[in-house]
PDB file of C-alpha atoms in Angstrom:
ATOM      1  CA  GLU A   1       4.530-110.644  46.123  1.00 55.00           C
ATOM      2  CA  THR A   2       1.027-111.255  47.439  1.00 69.00           C
ATOM      3  CA  GLY A   3      -1.951-111.413  45.107  1.00 90.00           C
ATOM      4  CA  VAL A   4      -5.419-109.923  45.491  1.00 95.00           C
ATOM      5  CA  THR A   5      -7.316-111.395  48.418  1.00 96.00           C
ATOM      6  CA  GLN A   6     -11.023-111.032  49.118  1.00 97.00           C
ATOM      7  CA  SER A   7     -13.175-111.810  52.114  1.00 97.00           C
ATOM      8  CA  PRO A   8     -15.490-113.403  52.852  1.00 97.00           C
ATOM      9  CA  THR A   9     -15.484-116.027  50.113  1.00 97.00           C
ATOM     10  CA  HIS A  10     -19.144-116.937  50.553  1.00 97.00           C
ATOM     11  CA  LEU A  11     -22.007-115.336  52.432  1.00 97.00           C
ATOM     12  CA  ILE A  12     -25.761-115.540  52.647  1.00 98.00           C
ATOM     13  CA  LYS A  13     -27.962-112.555  53.471  1.00 98.00           C
ATOM     14  CA  THR A  14     -31.662-111.783  53.422  1.00 98.00           C
ATOM     15  CA  ARG A  15     -33.436-109.031  51.519  1.00 98.00           C
ATOM     16  CA  GLY A  16     -33.057-105.599  53.084  1.00 98.00           C
ATOM     17  CA  GLN A  17     -29.847-106.413  54.929  1.00 98.00           C
ATOM     18  CA  GLN A  18     -26.499-104.731  54.367  1.00 98.00           C
ATOM     19  CA  VAL A  19     -23.194-106.339  53.406  1.00 98.00           C
ATOM     20  CA  THR A  20     -19.526-105.292  53.406  1.00 98.00           C
ATOM     21  CA  LEU A  21     -17.005-107.059  51.210  1.00 98.00           C
ATOM     22  CA  ARG A  22     -13.267-106.546  51.617  1.00 98.00           C
ATOM     23  CA  CYS A  23     -10.296-106.624  49.278  1.00 97.00           C
ATOM     24  CA  SER A  24      -6.540-106.387  49.680  1.00 95.00           C
ATOM     25  CA  SER A  25      -4.712-105.203  46.592  1.00 91.00           C
ATOM     26  CA  GLN A  26      -1.696-106.775  45.017  1.00 87.00           C
ATOM     27  CA  SER A  27       1.526-105.315  46.374  1.00 84.00           C
ATOM     28  CA  GLY A  28       2.491-102.109  44.541  1.00 83.00           C
ATOM     29  CA  HIS A  29      -0.970-101.504  43.037  1.00 86.00           C
ATOM     30  CA  ASN A  30      -2.782 -98.242  43.807  1.00 87.00           C
ATOM     31  CA  THR A  31      -5.968 -98.781  41.782  1.00 91.00           C
ATOM     32  CA  VAL A  32      -8.867-101.029  42.768  1.00 93.00           C
ATOM     33  CA  SER A  33     -11.947-101.886  40.723  1.00 94.00           C
ATOM     34  CA  TRP A  34     -15.051-103.788  41.741  1.00 97.00           C
ATOM     35  CA  TYR A  35     -17.122-105.921  39.373  1.00 97.00           C
ATOM     36  CA  GLN A  36     -20.351-107.866  39.737  1.00 98.00           C
ATOM     37  CA  GLN A  37     -20.627-111.157  37.850  1.00 98.00           C
ATOM     38  CA  ALA A  38     -23.992-112.885  37.594  1.00 96.00           C
ATOM     39  CA  LEU A  39     -24.050-116.573  36.768  1.00 93.00           C
ATOM     40  CA  GLY A  40     -23.195-117.183  33.113  1.00 92.00           C
ATOM     41  CA  GLN A  41     -22.432-113.529  32.422  1.00 95.00           C
ATOM     42  CA  GLY A  42     -19.332-111.409  32.076  1.00 96.00           C
ATOM     43  CA  PRO A  43     -18.259-109.119  34.907  1.00 97.00           C
ATOM     44  CA  GLN A  44     -20.004-105.716  35.122  1.00 97.00           C
ATOM     45  CA  PHE A  45     -18.118-102.671  36.338  1.00 95.00           C
ATOM     46  CA  ILE A  46     -19.341-101.192  39.608  1.00 96.00           C
ATOM     47  CA  PHE A  47     -16.682 -98.554  40.352  1.00 93.00           C
ATOM     48  CA  GLN A  48     -12.967 -97.894  40.566  1.00 93.00           C
ATOM     49  CA  TYR A  49     -10.796 -96.201  43.189  1.00 92.00           C
ATOM     50  CA  TYR A  50      -7.455 -94.557  42.563  1.00 88.00           C
ATOM     51  CA  ARG A  51      -5.487 -93.263  45.538  1.00 86.00           C
ATOM     52  CA  GLU A  52      -8.593 -93.255  47.756  1.00 90.00           C
ATOM     53  CA  GLU A  53     -10.775 -91.307  45.283  1.00 90.00           C
ATOM     54  CA  GLU A  54     -13.613 -92.749  43.181  1.00 90.00           C
ATOM     55  CA  ASN A  55     -12.401 -92.745  39.584  1.00 86.00           C
ATOM     56  CA  GLY A  56     -15.416 -93.898  37.611  1.00 88.00           C
ATOM     57  CA  ARG A  57     -18.705 -95.618  38.283  1.00 91.00           C
ATOM     58  CA  GLY A  58     -20.895 -98.018  36.321  1.00 91.00           C
ATOM     59  CA  ASN A  59     -24.688 -98.219  36.172  1.00 93.00           C
ATOM     60  CA  PHE A  60     -25.250 -99.228  39.773  1.00 96.00           C
ATOM     61  CA  PRO A  61     -27.550 -97.447  42.242  1.00 97.00           C
ATOM     62  CA  PRO A  62     -26.195 -95.382  45.157  1.00 96.00           C
ATOM     63  CA  ARG A  63     -26.820 -98.227  47.606  1.00 98.00           C
ATOM     64  CA  PHE A  64     -23.593 -99.648  46.172  1.00 98.00           C
ATOM     65  CA  SER A  65     -20.776 -97.680  47.770  1.00 97.00           C
ATOM     66  CA  GLY A  66     -17.098 -98.149  48.335  1.00 96.00           C
ATOM     67  CA  LEU A  67     -13.958 -97.010  50.066  1.00 95.00           C
ATOM     68  CA  GLN A  68     -10.264 -97.250  49.449  1.00 95.00           C
ATOM     69  CA  PHE A  69      -7.849 -96.964  52.366  1.00 93.00           C
ATOM     70  CA  PRO A  70      -4.341 -95.458  52.509  1.00 91.00           C
ATOM     71  CA  ASN A  71      -2.826 -98.931  52.164  1.00 88.00           C
ATOM     72  CA  TYR A  72      -4.921 -99.302  48.952  1.00 88.00           C
ATOM     73  CA  SER A  73      -7.166-102.010  50.374  1.00 93.00           C
ATOM     74  CA  SER A  74     -10.838-101.499  49.631  1.00 96.00           C
ATOM     75  CA  GLU A  75     -14.389-102.194  50.734  1.00 97.00           C
ATOM     76  CA  LEU A  76     -17.621-102.611  48.816  1.00 98.00           C
ATOM     77  CA  ASN A  77     -20.806-101.894  50.751  1.00 98.00           C
ATOM     78  CA  VAL A  78     -24.267-102.775  49.539  1.00 98.00           C
ATOM     79  CA  ASN A  79     -27.319-101.539  51.435  1.00 98.00           C
ATOM     80  CA  ALA A  80     -30.917-102.699  51.246  1.00 98.00           C
ATOM     81  CA  LEU A  81     -30.018-105.971  49.529  1.00 98.00           C
ATOM     82  CA  GLU A  82     -32.267-107.231  46.750  1.00 98.00           C
ATOM     83  CA  LEU A  83     -32.579-110.741  45.323  1.00 97.00           C
ATOM     84  CA  ASP A  84     -30.896-109.589  42.096  1.00 97.00           C
ATOM     85  CA  ASP A  85     -27.790-108.654  44.051  1.00 98.00           C
ATOM     86  CA  SER A  86     -26.967-112.365  44.274  1.00 98.00           C
ATOM     87  CA  ALA A  87     -23.716-112.684  42.313  1.00 97.00           C
ATOM     88  CA  LEU A  88     -19.962-113.124  42.463  1.00 98.00           C
ATOM     89  CA  TYR A  89     -18.316-109.841  43.472  1.00 98.00           C
ATOM     90  CA  LEU A  90     -14.839-109.466  42.090  1.00 98.00           C
ATOM     91  CA  CYS A  91     -12.152-107.087  43.200  1.00 97.00           C
ATOM     92  CA  ALA A  92      -9.294-106.287  40.831  1.00 95.00           C
ATOM     93  CA  SER A  93      -6.168-104.259  41.358  1.00 92.00           C
ATOM     94  CA  SER A  94      -3.931-102.608  38.811  1.00 88.00           C
ATOM     95  CA  SER A  95      -0.850-100.449  38.728  1.00 82.00           C
ATOM     96  CA  GLY A  96      -2.605 -97.244  37.645  1.00 70.00           C
ATOM     97  CA  ARG A  97      -0.323 -96.822  34.636  1.00 66.00           C
ATOM     98  CA  ILE A  98      -2.400 -95.776  31.626  1.00 62.00           C
ATOM     99  CA  ARG A  99      -0.732 -98.217  29.251  1.00 60.00           C
ATOM    100  CA  SER A 100      -1.633-101.165  31.454  1.00 63.00           C
ATOM    101  CA  ALA A 101      -5.005 -99.892  32.657  1.00 72.00           C
ATOM    102  CA  GLY A 102      -6.801-103.010  31.422  1.00 83.00           C
ATOM    103  CA  GLU A 103      -4.357-105.488  32.907  1.00 88.00           C
ATOM    104  CA  LEU A 104      -6.317-106.294  36.020  1.00 92.00           C
ATOM    105  CA  PHE A 105      -5.365-108.758  38.700  1.00 93.00           C
ATOM    106  CA  PHE A 106      -8.531-110.284  40.097  1.00 96.00           C
ATOM    107  CA  GLY A 107      -9.196-111.892  43.434  1.00 96.00           C
ATOM    108  CA  GLU A 108     -11.210-115.097  43.638  1.00 96.00           C
ATOM    109  CA  GLY A 109     -14.354-113.202  44.497  1.00 97.00           C
ATOM    110  CA  SER A 110     -17.003-113.130  47.177  1.00 98.00           C
ATOM    111  CA  ARG A 111     -20.091-115.187  46.368  1.00 97.00           C
ATOM    112  CA  LEU A 112     -23.161-113.393  47.751  1.00 98.00           C
ATOM    113  CA  THR A 113     -26.526-115.112  47.966  1.00 98.00           C
ATOM    114  CA  VAL A 114     -29.561-113.006  48.899  1.00 98.00           C
ATOM    115  CA  LEU A 115     -32.622-114.911  50.097  1.00 97.00           C
TER     116      LEU A 115
ATOM    117  CA  GLU B   1     -22.951 -97.325  23.413  1.00 81.00           C
ATOM    118  CA  ASP B   2     -19.828 -99.423  23.964  1.00 85.00           C
ATOM    119  CA  GLN B   3     -20.569-103.101  23.524  1.00 91.00           C
ATOM    120  CA  VAL B   4     -18.782-106.472  23.375  1.00 96.00           C
ATOM    121  CA  THR B   5     -20.281-109.679  21.970  1.00 97.00           C
ATOM    122  CA  GLN B   6     -18.588-113.071  22.087  1.00 98.00           C
ATOM    123  CA  SER B   7     -19.335-116.177  20.047  1.00 97.00           C
ATOM    124  CA  PRO B   8     -19.936-118.995  20.347  1.00 97.00           C
ATOM    125  CA  GLU B   9     -21.309-119.107  23.897  1.00 97.00           C
ATOM    126  CA  ALA B  10     -19.966-122.633  24.314  1.00 98.00           C
ATOM    127  CA  LEU B  11     -17.475-124.721  22.370  1.00 98.00           C
ATOM    128  CA  ARG B  12     -16.582-128.378  22.741  1.00 98.00           C
ATOM    129  CA  LEU B  13     -13.382-129.631  21.147  1.00 97.00           C
ATOM    130  CA  GLN B  14     -11.467-132.854  21.095  1.00 98.00           C
ATOM    131  CA  GLU B  15      -7.914-132.657  22.332  1.00 97.00           C
ATOM    132  CA  GLY B  16      -5.759-131.453  19.424  1.00 97.00           C
ATOM    133  CA  GLU B  17      -8.677-129.959  17.473  1.00 97.00           C
ATOM    134  CA  SER B  18      -7.810-126.304  16.759  1.00 98.00           C
ATOM    135  CA  SER B  19     -10.464-123.584  16.682  1.00 98.00           C
ATOM    136  CA  SER B  20     -11.106-119.869  17.167  1.00 98.00           C
ATOM    137  CA  LEU B  21     -13.216-117.777  19.515  1.00 98.00           C
ATOM    138  CA  ASN B  22     -14.678-114.497  18.299  1.00 98.00           C
ATOM    139  CA  CYS B  23     -15.072-111.158  20.063  1.00 98.00           C
ATOM    140  CA  SER B  24     -16.924-108.368  18.244  1.00 97.00           C
ATOM    141  CA  TYR B  25     -16.780-104.903  19.724  1.00 95.00           C
ATOM    142  CA  THR B  26     -18.334-101.489  19.266  1.00 92.00           C
ATOM    143  CA  VAL B  27     -16.528 -98.630  20.962  1.00 87.00           C
ATOM    144  CA  SER B  28     -16.086 -95.011  19.922  1.00 84.00           C
ATOM    145  CA  GLY B  29     -12.368 -95.011  20.643  1.00 80.00           C
ATOM    146  CA  LEU B  30     -10.541 -98.265  21.361  1.00 82.00           C
ATOM    147  CA  ARG B  31      -8.478 -98.000  24.516  1.00 84.00           C
ATOM    148  CA  GLY B  32      -7.288-101.567  24.349  1.00 90.00           C
ATOM    149  CA  LEU B  33      -8.836-104.992  23.892  1.00 94.00           C
ATOM    150  CA  PHE B  34      -8.163-107.542  26.613  1.00 95.00           C
ATOM    151  CA  TRP B  35      -8.503-111.311  26.869  1.00 97.00           C
ATOM    152  CA  TYR B  36      -8.972-113.102  30.176  1.00 98.00           C
ATOM    153  CA  ARG B  37      -9.335-116.725  31.195  1.00 98.00           C
ATOM    154  CA  GLN B  38     -11.679-117.695  34.022  1.00 98.00           C
ATOM    155  CA  ASP B  39     -11.731-121.095  35.692  1.00 96.00           C
ATOM    156  CA  PRO B  40     -14.888-122.176  37.587  1.00 93.00           C
ATOM    157  CA  GLY B  41     -15.177-120.485  40.987  1.00 89.00           C
ATOM    158  CA  LYS B  42     -12.148-118.278  40.333  1.00 93.00           C
ATOM    159  CA  GLY B  43     -11.523-114.700  39.285  1.00 96.00           C
ATOM    160  CA  PRO B  44     -10.475-113.920  35.703  1.00 97.00           C
ATOM    161  CA  GLU B  45      -6.792-114.221  34.830  1.00 96.00           C
ATOM    162  CA  PHE B  46      -5.261-111.706  32.411  1.00 95.00           C
ATOM    163  CA  LEU B  47      -3.953-113.162  29.133  1.00 96.00           C
ATOM    164  CA  PHE B  48      -3.381-110.474  26.478  1.00 94.00           C
ATOM    165  CA  THR B  49      -3.685-106.805  25.587  1.00 93.00           C
ATOM    166  CA  LEU B  50      -4.109-105.649  21.989  1.00 94.00           C
ATOM    167  CA  TYR B  51      -4.137-101.974  21.022  1.00 90.00           C
ATOM    168  CA  SER B  52      -4.171-101.641  17.250  1.00 91.00           C
ATOM    169  CA  ALA B  53      -5.550-103.469  14.224  1.00 93.00           C
ATOM    170  CA  GLY B  54      -3.108-106.048  12.925  1.00 96.00           C
ATOM    171  CA  GLU B  55      -1.534-106.641  16.301  1.00 96.00           C
ATOM    172  CA  GLU B  56      -1.010-110.247  17.439  1.00 97.00           C
ATOM    173  CA  LYS B  57       0.037-111.754  20.769  1.00 97.00           C
ATOM    174  CA  GLU B  58       0.900-115.383  21.550  1.00 97.00           C
ATOM    175  CA  LYS B  59       1.169-117.472  24.688  1.00 95.00           C
ATOM    176  CA  GLU B  60       1.651-121.224  24.491  1.00 95.00           C
ATOM    177  CA  ARG B  61      -1.275-122.626  22.456  1.00 97.00           C
ATOM    178  CA  LEU B  62      -3.147-119.297  22.367  1.00 98.00           C
ATOM    179  CA  LYS B  63      -2.863-116.504  19.835  1.00 98.00           C
ATOM    180  CA  ALA B  64      -4.923-113.322  19.914  1.00 98.00           C
ATOM    181  CA  THR B  65      -5.443-111.109  16.866  1.00 98.00           C
ATOM    182  CA  LEU B  66      -7.209-107.780  16.371  1.00 96.00           C
ATOM    183  CA  THR B  67      -9.040-106.055  13.521  1.00 94.00           C
ATOM    184  CA  LYS B  68     -10.999-102.792  13.584  1.00 91.00           C
ATOM    185  CA  LYS B  69     -14.211-104.559  14.558  1.00 93.00           C
ATOM    186  CA  GLU B  70     -13.276-107.859  16.181  1.00 96.00           C
ATOM    187  CA  SER B  71     -10.688-109.978  17.862  1.00 98.00           C
ATOM    188  CA  PHE B  72     -10.032-113.685  17.597  1.00 98.00           C
ATOM    189  CA  LEU B  73      -8.518-116.033  20.117  1.00 98.00           C
ATOM    190  CA  HIS B  74      -7.017-118.934  18.199  1.00 98.00           C
ATOM    191  CA  ILE B  75      -6.400-122.141  20.124  1.00 98.00           C
ATOM    192  CA  THR B  76      -3.959-124.531  18.456  1.00 98.00           C
ATOM    193  CA  ALA B  77      -3.946-128.215  19.419  1.00 97.00           C
ATOM    194  CA  PRO B  78      -5.798-127.604  22.700  1.00 97.00           C
ATOM    195  CA  LYS B  79      -5.361-129.770  25.776  1.00 97.00           C
ATOM    196  CA  PRO B  80      -7.947-130.561  28.480  1.00 97.00           C
ATOM    197  CA  GLU B  81      -6.252-128.011  30.779  1.00 97.00           C
ATOM    198  CA  ASP B  82      -7.268-125.269  28.323  1.00 98.00           C
ATOM    199  CA  SER B  83     -10.895-125.831  29.364  1.00 98.00           C
ATOM    200  CA  ALA B  84     -12.174-122.581  30.869  1.00 98.00           C
ATOM    201  CA  THR B  85     -14.328-119.568  30.101  1.00 98.00           C
ATOM    202  CA  TYR B  86     -12.553-117.009  27.932  1.00 98.00           C
ATOM    203  CA  LEU B  87     -13.610-113.411  28.395  1.00 98.00           C
ATOM    204  CA  CYS B  88     -12.981-110.501  26.068  1.00 97.00           C
ATOM    205  CA  ALA B  89     -13.136-106.871  27.254  1.00 96.00           C
ATOM    206  CA  VAL B  90     -12.558-103.372  25.900  1.00 93.00           C
ATOM    207  CA  GLY B  91     -11.504-100.262  27.731  1.00 87.00           C
ATOM    208  CA  ASP B  92     -14.268 -97.697  28.194  1.00 78.00           C
ATOM    209  CA  SER B  93     -14.135 -94.861  25.650  1.00 69.00           C
ATOM    210  CA  GLY B  94     -14.977 -92.431  28.437  1.00 67.00           C
ATOM    211  CA  ASN B  95     -11.681 -93.135  30.178  1.00 61.00           C
ATOM    212  CA  THR B  96     -13.326 -94.097  33.439  1.00 66.00           C
ATOM    213  CA  GLY B  97     -10.966 -96.994  33.971  1.00 74.00           C
ATOM    214  CA  LYS B  98     -13.872 -99.309  33.286  1.00 86.00           C
ATOM    215  CA  LEU B  99     -13.630-102.532  31.293  1.00 92.00           C
ATOM    216  CA  ILE B 100     -16.653-103.678  29.317  1.00 93.00           C
ATOM    217  CA  PHE B 101     -16.737-107.474  29.211  1.00 96.00           C
ATOM    218  CA  GLY B 102     -18.473-109.825  26.833  1.00 97.00           C
ATOM    219  CA  GLN B 103     -20.465-112.727  28.250  1.00 97.00           C
ATOM    220  CA  GLY B 104     -17.644-115.171  27.587  1.00 97.00           C
ATOM    221  CA  THR B 105     -17.093-118.385  25.635  1.00 98.00           C
ATOM    222  CA  THR B 106     -16.978-121.574  27.693  1.00 98.00           C
ATOM    223  CA  LEU B 107     -14.491-123.974  26.165  1.00 98.00           C
ATOM    224  CA  GLN B 108     -14.447-127.673  26.972  1.00 98.00           C
ATOM    225  CA  VAL B 109     -11.602-129.796  25.612  1.00 98.00           C
ATOM    226  CA  LYS B 110     -12.147-133.535  25.841  1.00 97.00           C
ATOM    227  CA  PRO B 111      -9.244-135.983  25.956  1.00 96.00           C
TER     228      PRO B 111
END
């Protein structure tokens, strides 16, 4: 059973650029969530995908967008990068069962630095 | 507004010195309270789910308890390998699949 994998692990961008982060779900999981974690803070919910459809969104502007593919892998895209977008971006997969909705399996994250 | 507050922000213990971490929450309808452990540079690792007041869960030196307003993570006779940031989260009352996390408690256990 493979865990959640994210790529790239680290990247540096400049303001105004665009970035795509990728995530492969844990085997058997059909739900993917993305979180942003600033240094010293808890993760903040960006959005969730269930069977390729967006299933909830946090307080993030439209320049944060995502996709989920038929194999349940996912992408997070951020346009027009700002300095405050510097953070650890975490992908988490789950089984989609209501009773275990909060039992997320996280990847190790993608550390984004915006200069 | 749904909210989670953890205290203390940081905790230093000697090996074997038991203590508790607190998680206070405000949510219109609790859809589960979750504890995670996060090691530096890693993603959070799921520990426990609690659904109703009075419920308790245990794993090795950790025990999580739940009341109507807060949860405690009790650490008994901690070891240096228990050093990590412990995160508490609640399920969103709007059923969006969202977890609302606290800011975490960073625990350091010295030998």
